[in-house]
Coordinates of C-alpha atoms and ligand atoms in Angstrom, one line a residue:
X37 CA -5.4 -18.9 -30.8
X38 CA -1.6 -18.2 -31.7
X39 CA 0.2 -16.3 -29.1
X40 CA 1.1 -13.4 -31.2
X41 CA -2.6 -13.1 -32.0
X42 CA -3.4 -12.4 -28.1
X43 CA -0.5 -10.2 -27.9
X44 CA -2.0 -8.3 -31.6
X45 CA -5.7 -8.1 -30.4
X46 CA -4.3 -6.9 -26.7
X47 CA -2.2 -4.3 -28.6
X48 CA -4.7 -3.1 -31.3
X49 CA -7.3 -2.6 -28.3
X50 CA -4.7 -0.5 -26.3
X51 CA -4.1 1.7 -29.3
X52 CA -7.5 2.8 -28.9
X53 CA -8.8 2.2 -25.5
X54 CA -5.4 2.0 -23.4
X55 CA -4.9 4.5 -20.4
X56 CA -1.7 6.8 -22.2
X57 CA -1.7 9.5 -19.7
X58 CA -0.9 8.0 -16.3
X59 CA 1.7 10.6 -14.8
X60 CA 4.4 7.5 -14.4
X61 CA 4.4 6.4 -18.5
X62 CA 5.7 10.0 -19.4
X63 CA 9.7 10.5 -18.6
X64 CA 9.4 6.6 -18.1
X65 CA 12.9 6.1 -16.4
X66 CA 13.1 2.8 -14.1
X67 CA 13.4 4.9 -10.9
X68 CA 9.5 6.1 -11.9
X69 CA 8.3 3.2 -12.7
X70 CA 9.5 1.4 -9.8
X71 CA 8.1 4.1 -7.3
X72 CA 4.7 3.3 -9.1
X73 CA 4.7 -0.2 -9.3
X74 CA 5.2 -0.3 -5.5
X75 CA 2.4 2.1 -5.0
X76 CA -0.1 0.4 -7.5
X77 CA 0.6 -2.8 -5.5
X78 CA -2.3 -2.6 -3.3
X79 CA -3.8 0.8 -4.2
X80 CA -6.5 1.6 -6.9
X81 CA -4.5 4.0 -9.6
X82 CA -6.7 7.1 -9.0
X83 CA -5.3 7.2 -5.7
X84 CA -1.7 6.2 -6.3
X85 CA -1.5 9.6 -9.3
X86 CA -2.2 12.0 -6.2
X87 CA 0.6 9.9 -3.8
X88 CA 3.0 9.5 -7.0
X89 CA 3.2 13.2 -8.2
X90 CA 3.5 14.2 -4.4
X91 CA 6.6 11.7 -3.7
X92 CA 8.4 12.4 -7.1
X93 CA 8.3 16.0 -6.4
X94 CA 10.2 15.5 -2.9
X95 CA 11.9 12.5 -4.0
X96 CA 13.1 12.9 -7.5
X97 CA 16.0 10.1 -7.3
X98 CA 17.3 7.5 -6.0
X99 CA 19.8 9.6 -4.0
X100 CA 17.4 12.0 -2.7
X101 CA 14.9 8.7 -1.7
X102 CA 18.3 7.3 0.4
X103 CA 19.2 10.2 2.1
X104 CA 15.8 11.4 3.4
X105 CA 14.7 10.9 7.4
X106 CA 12.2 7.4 7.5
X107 CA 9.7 9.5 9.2
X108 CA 9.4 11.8 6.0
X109 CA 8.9 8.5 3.4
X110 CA 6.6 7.4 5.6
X111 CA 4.5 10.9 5.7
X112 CA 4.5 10.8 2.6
X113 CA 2.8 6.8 2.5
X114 CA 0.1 7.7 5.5
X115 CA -3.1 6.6 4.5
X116 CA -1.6 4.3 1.6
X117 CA -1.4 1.4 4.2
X118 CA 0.7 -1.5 3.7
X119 CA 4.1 0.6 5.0
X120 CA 6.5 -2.3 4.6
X121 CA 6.0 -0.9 1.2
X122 CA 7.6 2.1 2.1
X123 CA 10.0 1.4 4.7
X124 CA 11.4 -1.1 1.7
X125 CA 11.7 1.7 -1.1
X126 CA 13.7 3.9 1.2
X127 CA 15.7 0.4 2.4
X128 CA 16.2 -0.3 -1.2
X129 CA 17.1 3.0 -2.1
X130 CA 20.2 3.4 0.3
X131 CA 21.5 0.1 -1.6
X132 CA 21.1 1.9 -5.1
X133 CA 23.3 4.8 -4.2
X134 CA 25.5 2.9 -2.1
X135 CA 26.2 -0.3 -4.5
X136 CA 25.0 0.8 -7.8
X137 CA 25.6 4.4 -8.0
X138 CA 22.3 5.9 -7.8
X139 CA 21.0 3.8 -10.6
X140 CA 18.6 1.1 -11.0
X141 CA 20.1 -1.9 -12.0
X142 CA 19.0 -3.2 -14.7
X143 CA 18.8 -6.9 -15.0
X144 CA 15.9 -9.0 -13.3
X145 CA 18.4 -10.8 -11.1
X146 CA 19.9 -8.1 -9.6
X147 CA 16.3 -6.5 -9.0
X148 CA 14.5 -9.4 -7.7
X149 CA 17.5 -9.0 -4.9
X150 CA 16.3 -5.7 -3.5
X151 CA 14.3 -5.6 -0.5
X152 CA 10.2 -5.0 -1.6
X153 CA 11.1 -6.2 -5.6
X154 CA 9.7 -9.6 -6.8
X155 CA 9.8 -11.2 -10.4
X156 CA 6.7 -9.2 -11.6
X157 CA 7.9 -5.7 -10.0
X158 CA 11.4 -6.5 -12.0
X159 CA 9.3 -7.5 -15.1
X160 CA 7.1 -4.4 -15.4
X161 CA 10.7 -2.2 -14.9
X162 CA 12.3 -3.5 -17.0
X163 CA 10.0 -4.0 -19.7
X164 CA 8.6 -0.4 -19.6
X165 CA 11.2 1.2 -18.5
X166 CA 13.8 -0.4 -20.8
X167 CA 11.7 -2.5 -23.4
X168 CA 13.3 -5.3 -21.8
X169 CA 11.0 -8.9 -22.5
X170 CA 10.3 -9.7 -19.5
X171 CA 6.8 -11.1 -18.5
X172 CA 4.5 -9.8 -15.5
X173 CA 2.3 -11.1 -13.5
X174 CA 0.7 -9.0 -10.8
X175 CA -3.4 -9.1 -9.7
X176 CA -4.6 -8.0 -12.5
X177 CA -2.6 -10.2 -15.0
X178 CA -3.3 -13.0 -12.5
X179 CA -7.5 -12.2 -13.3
X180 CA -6.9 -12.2 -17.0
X181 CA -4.4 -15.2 -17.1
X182 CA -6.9 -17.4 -15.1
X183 CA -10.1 -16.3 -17.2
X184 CA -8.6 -16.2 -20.3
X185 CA -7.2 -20.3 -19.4
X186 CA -9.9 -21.4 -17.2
X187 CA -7.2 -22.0 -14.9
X188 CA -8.8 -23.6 -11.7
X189 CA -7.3 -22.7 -7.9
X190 CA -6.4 -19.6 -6.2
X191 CA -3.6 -17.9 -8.0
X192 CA -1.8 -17.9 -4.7
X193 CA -1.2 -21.3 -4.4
X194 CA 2.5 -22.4 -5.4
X195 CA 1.1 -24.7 -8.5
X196 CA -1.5 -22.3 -9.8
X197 CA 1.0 -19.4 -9.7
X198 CA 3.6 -21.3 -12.0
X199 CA 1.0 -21.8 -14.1
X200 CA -0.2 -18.4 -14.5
X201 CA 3.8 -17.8 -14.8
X202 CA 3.7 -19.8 -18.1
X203 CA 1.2 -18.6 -19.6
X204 CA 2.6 -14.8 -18.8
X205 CA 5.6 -15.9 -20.7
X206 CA 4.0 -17.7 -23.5
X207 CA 1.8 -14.5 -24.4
X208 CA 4.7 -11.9 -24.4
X209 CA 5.9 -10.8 -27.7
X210 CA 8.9 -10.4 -29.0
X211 CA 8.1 -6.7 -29.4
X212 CA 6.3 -3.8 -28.2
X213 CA 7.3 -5.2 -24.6
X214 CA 6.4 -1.7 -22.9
X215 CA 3.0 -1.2 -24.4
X216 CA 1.6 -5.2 -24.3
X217 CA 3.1 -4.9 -20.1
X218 CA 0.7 -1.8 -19.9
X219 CA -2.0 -3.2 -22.2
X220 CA -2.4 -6.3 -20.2
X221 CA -2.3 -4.4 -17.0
X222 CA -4.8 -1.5 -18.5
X223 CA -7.3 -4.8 -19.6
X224 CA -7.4 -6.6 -16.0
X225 CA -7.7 -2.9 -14.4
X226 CA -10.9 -1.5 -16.7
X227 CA -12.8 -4.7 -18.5
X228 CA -11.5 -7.8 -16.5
X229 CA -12.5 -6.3 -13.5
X230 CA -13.2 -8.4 -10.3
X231 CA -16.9 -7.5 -10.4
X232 CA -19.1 -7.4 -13.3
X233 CA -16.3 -8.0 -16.2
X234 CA -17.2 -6.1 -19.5
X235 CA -16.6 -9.4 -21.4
X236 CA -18.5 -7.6 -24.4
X237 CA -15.8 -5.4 -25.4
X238 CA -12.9 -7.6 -24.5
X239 CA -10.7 -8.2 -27.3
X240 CA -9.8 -11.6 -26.1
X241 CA -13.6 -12.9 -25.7
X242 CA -13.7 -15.2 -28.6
X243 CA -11.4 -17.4 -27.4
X244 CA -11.5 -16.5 -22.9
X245 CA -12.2 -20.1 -22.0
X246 CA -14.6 -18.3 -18.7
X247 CA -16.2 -16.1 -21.4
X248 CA -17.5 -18.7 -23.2
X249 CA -18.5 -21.3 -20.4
X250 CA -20.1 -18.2 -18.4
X251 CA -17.2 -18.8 -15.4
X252 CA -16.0 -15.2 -15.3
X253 CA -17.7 -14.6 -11.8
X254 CA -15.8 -17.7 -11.0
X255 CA -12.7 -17.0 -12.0
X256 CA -10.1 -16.5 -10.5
X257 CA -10.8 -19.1 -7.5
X258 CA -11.0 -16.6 -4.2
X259 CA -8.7 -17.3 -1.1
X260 CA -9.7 -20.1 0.9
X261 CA -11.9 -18.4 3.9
X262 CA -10.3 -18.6 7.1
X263 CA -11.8 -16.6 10.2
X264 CA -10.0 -14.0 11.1
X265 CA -8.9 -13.5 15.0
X266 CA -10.2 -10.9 16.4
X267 CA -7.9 -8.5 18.9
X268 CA -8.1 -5.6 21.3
X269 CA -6.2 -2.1 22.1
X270 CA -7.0 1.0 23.8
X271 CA -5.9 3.8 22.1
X272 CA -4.6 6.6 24.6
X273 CA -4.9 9.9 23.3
X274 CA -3.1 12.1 26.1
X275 CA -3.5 15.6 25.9
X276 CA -1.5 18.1 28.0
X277 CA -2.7 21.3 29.2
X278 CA -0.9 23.5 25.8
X279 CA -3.6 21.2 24.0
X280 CA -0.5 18.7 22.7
X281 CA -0.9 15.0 21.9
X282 CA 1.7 12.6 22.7
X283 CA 2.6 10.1 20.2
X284 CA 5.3 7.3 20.7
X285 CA 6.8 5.9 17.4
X286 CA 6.3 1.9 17.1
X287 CA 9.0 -0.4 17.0
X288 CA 10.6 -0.6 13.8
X289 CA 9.2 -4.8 12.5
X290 CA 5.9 -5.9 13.1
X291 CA 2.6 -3.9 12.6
X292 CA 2.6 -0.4 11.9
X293 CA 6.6 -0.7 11.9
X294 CA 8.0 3.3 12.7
X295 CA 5.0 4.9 12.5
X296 CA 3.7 7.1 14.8
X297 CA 0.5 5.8 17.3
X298 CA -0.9 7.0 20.5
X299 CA 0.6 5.3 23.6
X300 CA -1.5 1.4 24.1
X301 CA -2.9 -0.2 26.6
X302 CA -4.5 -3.7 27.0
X303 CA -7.6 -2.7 29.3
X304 CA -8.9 0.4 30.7
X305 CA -7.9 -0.1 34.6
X306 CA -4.3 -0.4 33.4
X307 CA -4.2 3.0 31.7
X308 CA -4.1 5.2 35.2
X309 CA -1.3 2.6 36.6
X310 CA 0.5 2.8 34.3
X311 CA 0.8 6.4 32.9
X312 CA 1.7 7.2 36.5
X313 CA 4.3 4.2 36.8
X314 CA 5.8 4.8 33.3
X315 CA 5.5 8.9 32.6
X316 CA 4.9 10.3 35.8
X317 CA 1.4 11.4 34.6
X318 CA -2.1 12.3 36.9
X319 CA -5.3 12.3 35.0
X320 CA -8.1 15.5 34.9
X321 CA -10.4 13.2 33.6
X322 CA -11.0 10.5 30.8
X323 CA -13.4 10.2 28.3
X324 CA -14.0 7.1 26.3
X325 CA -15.4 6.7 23.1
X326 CA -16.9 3.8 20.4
X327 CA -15.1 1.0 19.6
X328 CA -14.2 0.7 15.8
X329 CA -12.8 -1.6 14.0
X330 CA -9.3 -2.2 11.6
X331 CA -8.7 -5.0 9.8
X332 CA -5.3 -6.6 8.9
X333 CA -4.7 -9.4 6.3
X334 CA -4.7 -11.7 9.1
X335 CA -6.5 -10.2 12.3
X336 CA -9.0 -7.7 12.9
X337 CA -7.9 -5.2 16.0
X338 CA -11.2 -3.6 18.1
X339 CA -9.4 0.2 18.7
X340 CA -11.1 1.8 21.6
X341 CA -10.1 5.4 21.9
X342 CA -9.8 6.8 25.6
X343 CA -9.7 10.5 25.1
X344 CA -7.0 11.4 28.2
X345 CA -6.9 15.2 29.7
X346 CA -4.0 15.5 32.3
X347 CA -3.7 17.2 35.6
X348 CA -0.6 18.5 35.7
X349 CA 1.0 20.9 32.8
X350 CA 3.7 18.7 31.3
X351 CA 5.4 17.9 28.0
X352 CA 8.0 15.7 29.3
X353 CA 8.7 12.6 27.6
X354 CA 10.9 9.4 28.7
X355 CA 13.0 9.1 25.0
X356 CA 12.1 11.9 22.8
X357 CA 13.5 9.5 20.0
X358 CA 10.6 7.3 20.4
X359 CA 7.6 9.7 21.9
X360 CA 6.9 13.4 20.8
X361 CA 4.1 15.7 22.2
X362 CA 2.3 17.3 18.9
X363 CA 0.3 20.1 18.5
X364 CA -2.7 19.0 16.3
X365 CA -2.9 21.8 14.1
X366 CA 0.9 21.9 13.5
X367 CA 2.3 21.1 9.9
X368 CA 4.4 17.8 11.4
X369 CA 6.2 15.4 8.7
X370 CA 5.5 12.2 10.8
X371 CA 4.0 9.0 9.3
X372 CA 0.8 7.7 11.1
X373 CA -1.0 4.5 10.4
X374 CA -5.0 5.3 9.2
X375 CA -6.6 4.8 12.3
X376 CA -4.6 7.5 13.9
X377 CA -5.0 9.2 10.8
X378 CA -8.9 9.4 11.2
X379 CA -9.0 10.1 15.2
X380 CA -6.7 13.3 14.7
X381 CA -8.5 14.2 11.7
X382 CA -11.6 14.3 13.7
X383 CA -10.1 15.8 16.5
X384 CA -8.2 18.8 14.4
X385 CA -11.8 19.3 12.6
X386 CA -13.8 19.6 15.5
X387 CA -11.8 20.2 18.8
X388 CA -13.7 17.1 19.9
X389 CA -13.6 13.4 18.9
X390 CA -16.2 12.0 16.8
X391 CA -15.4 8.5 15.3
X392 CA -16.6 6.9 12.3
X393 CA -17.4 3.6 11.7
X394 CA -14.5 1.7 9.5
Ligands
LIG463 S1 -13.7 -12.0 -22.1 FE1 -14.2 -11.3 -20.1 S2 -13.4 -12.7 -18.7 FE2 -12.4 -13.1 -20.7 S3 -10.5 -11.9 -20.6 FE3 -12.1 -10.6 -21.5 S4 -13.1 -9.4 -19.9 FE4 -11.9 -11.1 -19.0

């Protein structure tokens, strides 16, 4: 098939069957459609509309993104997950105002050199923000890329990516750069699905390489398995006698970097020791609860909750810039990773902690 024909048959399909009311392709200036591209990194679009109309309305700019606390971004990321994505939008945002104005720049270059911004971020601003031509290639292009070929291997391998890469740039047209970006995007994310592909009403099926061999289960190849580690924490939820929670914000690299957790602990006879040693604290009594489960990209982390009444009326704290004591009820603006997320959730609901499975 000639390249312009993809490009024609993508196009003519997204005239009729395109998404064209996604709250980020109206007033499409690069600041909006770099705030979604972040968020639709790892995060189905029906959730990413409610968390995108929600940050635009207390972030409209650049400049307002710079000057806000981290804390607030990241409120307004928790239960988004992956917060490097958010710590880098903020990070990326004081560089904007402070080297280019308050503005975007707009070449791919200068883009791919902002913290959180790789070639296919940069390629999807500026070619619907600006109509620049600029290939992408995020997960979903990846999916339709590798059917469409037959392209063999894990599209994160080095090789297979740069192949994907050429292909990317061999299919984008000369023209109508904003709506082929979001038609090949809109494709991978409602027919070329991971699961049960809708190969029928594909525009590109007479000529999709897995189509006709039946490989479009197959394709892309899936990461090569490795088995997961498998590590352990006890969650501390200390509760003083006004019914406050202290939290302690983590360290600002590393998992869960600047959100706000419950105190740690590596094993249950350590947690007496050592809230006496390190706050000054006497228990009332303890009360643990079920194990559950969170998985990272690369280690899954057993959370046992230890529910922690204390003996003596207190609400001191050894740096309030890294631990606060928190009413549960109270309308705070601090960013919690989801596990913490789900235990005070259950706790506000029902005065009592009942954990879920996840
Ligand atoms: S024919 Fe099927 S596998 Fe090929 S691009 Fe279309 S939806 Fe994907």
């Amino acid at each position: 098939m000639p390249d312009d024909q993809f490009s024609d048959l993508l196009l003519a399909w997204f005239d009729r069957h395109g998404r064209h009311d996604l709250p980020w392709q109206f007033d499409r200036s690069p600041y909006r459609v770099w705030i979604s591209e972040i968020m639709l990194q790892q995060t189905q679009v029906v959730t990413a509309v409610k968390y995108f109309n929600r940050f635009i309305e207390n972030f409209p700019d650049v400049t307002t993104l710079s000057k806000a606390k981290q804390d607030y971004v990241l409120h307004h990321w928790t239960g988004l997950g992956y917060y490097a994505r958010a710590r880098n939008l903020h990070k990326t945002a004081k560089i904007i105002d402070e080297q280019y104005d308050g503005k975007l720049p707009l070449d791919l270059n200068s883009l791919i050199n902002l913290p959180g911004i790789g070639r296919s971020t940069a390629g999807a601003i500026l070619s619907l923000a600006c109509e620049q031509r600029h290939p992408i290639l995020d997960g979903n292009v990846k999916r339709v890329l590798s059917r469409y070929h037959g392209v063999e291997g894990w599209p994160g391998k080095k090789d297979v990516e740069a192949n994907l890469w050429s292909y990317a740039e061999l299919h984008t047209p000369a023209e109508l750069i904003s709506s082929y970006t979001q038609a090949i995007m809109d494709l991978g994310a409602t027919l070329c699905i991971r699961r049960k592909p809708d190969c029928q009403h594909c525009p590109l099926n007479h000529d999709c390489v897995a189509f006709k061999t039946g490989r479009e289960h197959e394709l892309p190849e899936s990461k090569p398995k490795s088995n997961l580690p498998n590590r352990e924490t006890i969650f501390a939820i200390i509760e003083n006698n006004s019914g406050e929670i202290l939290l302690e914000q983590r360290p600002s690299t590393g998992i869960w970097g600047s959100l706000w957790c419950f105190p740690e602990f590596p094993t249950d006879k350590s947690i007496e020791i050592s809230l006496l040693e390190k706050y000054g604290y006497k228990l009332k009594d303890k009360i643990e609860f079920k194990t559950f489960k969170h998985t990272f990209s690369h280690f899954h982390l057993s959370i046992k909750p230890v529910h922690i009444r204390l003996k003596t009326q207190t609400n001191r704290i050894n740096d309030a810039r890294l631990s606060t004591w928190v009413k549960l009820e109270a309308n705070h603006q601090l960013g919690f990773p989801a596990p913490v997320v789900s235990i005070l959730k259950n706790l506000n609901n029902s005065k009592r902690i009942v954990l879920n499975e996840s």
